[in-house]
Amino acid sequence: MPRVSADHMTATTTPTTAVKSAQKHIFDFSEGDRTMVDLLGGKGANLAEMTRLGLPVPPGFTITTEACRYYLEHGHGPEGLRSQLAEHVSRLESEMGRRLGDPEDPLLVSVRSGARFSMPGMMETVLNIGLNDASVAGLARMADDDHFAWDSYRRLIQMFGKTVLEIDGDEFEDALEQMKEKAGVTTDIDLPVESLRKLVDVYKSIVRDATGHEFPQDPYQQLDLAIRSVFHSWNTERARLYRRQERIPHTLGTAVNVQVMAFGNAGPGSGTGVAFTRDPGTGHSGVYGDYLADAQGEDVVAGIRNTLPLQDLEQLDATSYQQLMDIMGKLELHYRDLCDIEFTIERGKLWMLQTRVGKRTAAAAFRIAVQLVDEGVISMDEALMRVSGHQLSQLMFPRFAAGAADGRIAKGMNASPGAAVGRVVFDSPTAVKWAEGGQDVILVRRETNPDDLEGMIAATGILTSRGGKTSHAAVVARGMGKTAVCGAESLDVDTKTRQMIAPDGSVIKEGDVVSIDGSTGDVYLGEVPVVPSAVVTYFDSGLDAALDGADAETAELIRAVDRIMTRADQDRRLRVRANADTPEDAARARRMGAQGIGLLRTEHMFLGERKTYVERLILAESDEDRQAALDALLPLQRKDFIRILEAMDGLPVTIRLIDPPLHEFLPDLTELAVRVAVAEAKGESAEADLRLLQAVNRLHEQNPMLGLRGVRLGLVLPGLFALQVRAIAEAACFRQRMGGDPRAEIMIPLVGSIQELELVIDEAAGVLQEVADANGCTLKFPIGTMIELPRAALTAGQIAEAAEFFSFGTNDLTQTTWGFSRDDVEAAFFSAYLEKGVFGVSPFESIDREGVGELVRIAVKKGRAKRHNLHCGVCGEHGGDPESIHFFDEIGLDYVSCSPFRVPVARLEAGRAAITRHVARSDTR
């Protein structure tokens, strides 16, 4: 193991007197607070905050995220970091009266990551830095406990070997299991001291064999390598994957926290635990958490041993328990939210190791938000900001049908709610492979670790036989909104033979179907039927219908959702419409709270049996043939529009005139050519097919998405757009005669120039006037255009001279701005672009603010400069994306339009966007 050279970031020998640096790279816990989260990371900022509050926090310091970013960019630390580190270590030694590596009375420290956003288990932690062959004896004498000292030393080598030296962790685990077997014990805490000594020797040989070097005995080299390992862990594959999943920027970097060790493995009266100030699974108040006696912190989240409920600590150590309860209450009041707390008790002394605003399930988020309002802690607007559209969408997922579940084979802890059904897989690669093949899978493990992240993302649900509600599997699953059951101890999971055995002897092999209920912890063999969520019932049928027959917990959730949605609707400026093509979709969208239809795609009305009529129109060789095709289509279109206008009576319905790529309405060229060739080979007549083939050849396009479609098709095929406008006008007149209030809006697609738009508007205006005169009705329908080409966005001022509204088709605008063919590029290279960081998220999923978004901004500004009352909305898939909705609110769009099922999400996010905008404006005053 080579010593770290002087041009790296830290000293490798005993620190000397520090030299003052121009820039501060390290902060003592006593120097910061929680507002410095960007610089100190979440963990460092909150440790500083707890220190400021006077809570019992082991002393330490934080190396900033700026230092991490510099190190990752340059391969070494910034100027002054070495001397500042030496100064802070020296200060820590003076405060504690011990010295790092002292063979008589050693100071031991932990090194932990701490990014701006919580990334549980994604980066590295190393405990017991400072132990070596000499200081382990000093620690044993100082503690008067050989077992504690040697257990701490073997933990250091194991964690250091796995995280810093990148040795396969299974090598250490296998050695531990073999040593327990030789000693005749089942848990690591029962290993005798002599076995621990031997285990340390085995671990050191593993390090030597894997690296070619001895385990480092210099404590400052240990510290240096551990710090660098934390920096490097920011860019590990699992960390990058997690950030992509959670949409966390890759550019932030992580802070590093160096803290005096508090020992939960110091024998009787010691232990470690994780606590929440409220239940993160349900939101209910009460004592919630896990405790593990005679253990260090990583043991709890790793799920290596099943934990005790936090309430049991009261029987083991009433004083520490009461002190912890007092601190939990103080922290929740201070942070005004659910707090996640890590603590250690060392021989009866309570130490606080971390706090943060805790991750929670979607149901818990809504319940806690309104609870805090009722308790007078936060306002209703703050409650709205405590939930998200993503969480609301999770609540709308199906659940198991009441009374339909039988064949329960096990019960674990209800770690993350939901209903999940899938085929059992026992490792992450298989989960990914099967999921990519279209199968729903349940990832089954004894316990998960950060290396399982890919499989956890791919899986429908997660099942473990070890670990509690604060284990890695539980925390990560809750953060991702995945259903999870943890700690199902009665299941004997064997990942090597790829099977698990239930208590009744049933053998469940890989590929067998199981169902897991994350709300109850129940595990079933086979598929359990699912039913719609009660939250969907609330949106679809109203509050009373959702509450009818609901149990108390569900009723509480529905009322919380209702209160928050009511506030969102009061606060929001953006209106929310729906993309709907059928009367059924329109009716459901209205029930879901849609304030109109933002996109009715008329080409969808021509699919199926009607496709033949459009084919005849396109291939017509005479005016008579063309008119016959139009005459056949008119009554069908009129009936469609009557039904949709009826479903949305009194609300706007934006009807996009037909916009298909031409090939969608023509016979397949290859199939037709084969048919003609086969007929000719057989000597059969193929005159009709031959004429058809000639016509299709004439109209064939290499790139139909950029070919004869949209406004171009309407201009080239006489009568097509006029037919549709006539059908809309006659449907509106019929609805008026029936006492209705039809509010159609006619939208011209794929316009690139004002000249195209003017030609269609002139034709449409003539048809509208003709129908109005013939039927004695009033037709004042606005005619606008879909902005989906960069040229249209850049010439929006000209186009607004003719268009009465703009609707941004961000799907096609993204394609034409990036030069992408969506159907091709998503499969071809999007995964590589996400992997390499070209995209943080797919531009089809969330609006590309700098490119596509800027075009939208330009078009709105130019359009309204020409027509001040220009109505602007968006009807691409981005209309239902929470991130994009905030952008559309920011640039002043009037509405967003999305699928009916996403309407509630858009309503919620529109309310949140209004609050965000108001706060931003207040901050700039």
Coordinates of C-alpha atoms in Angstrom, one line a residue, residues 74 103 113 178 183 191 242 301 321-322 400 446 464 541 565 676 704 720 802:
H74 CA -8.4 18.2 -10.8
P103 CA -1.1 3.4 21.2
S113 CA -20.4 11.3 3.1
Q178 CA -16.8 -19.3 8.8
A183 CA -16.8 -20.8 17.2
L191 CA -17.7 -14.3 18.9
Y242 CA -29.8 7.0 -7.8
V301 CA -29.5 0.0 8.1
Y321 CA -35.0 6.7 26.1
Q322 CA -36.6 9.7 27.8
F400 CA -55.3 -5.5 -3.4
R446 CA -32.0 -11.6 2.6
T464 CA -36.4 -9.1 2.3
S541 CA -66.7 10.1 -8.1
M565 CA -56.3 19.7 -3.5
V676 CA -48.8 -7.8 -56.5
P704 CA -43.2 10.7 -42.9
L720 CA -60.2 17.7 -46.0
A802 CA -53.6 35.5 -37.7

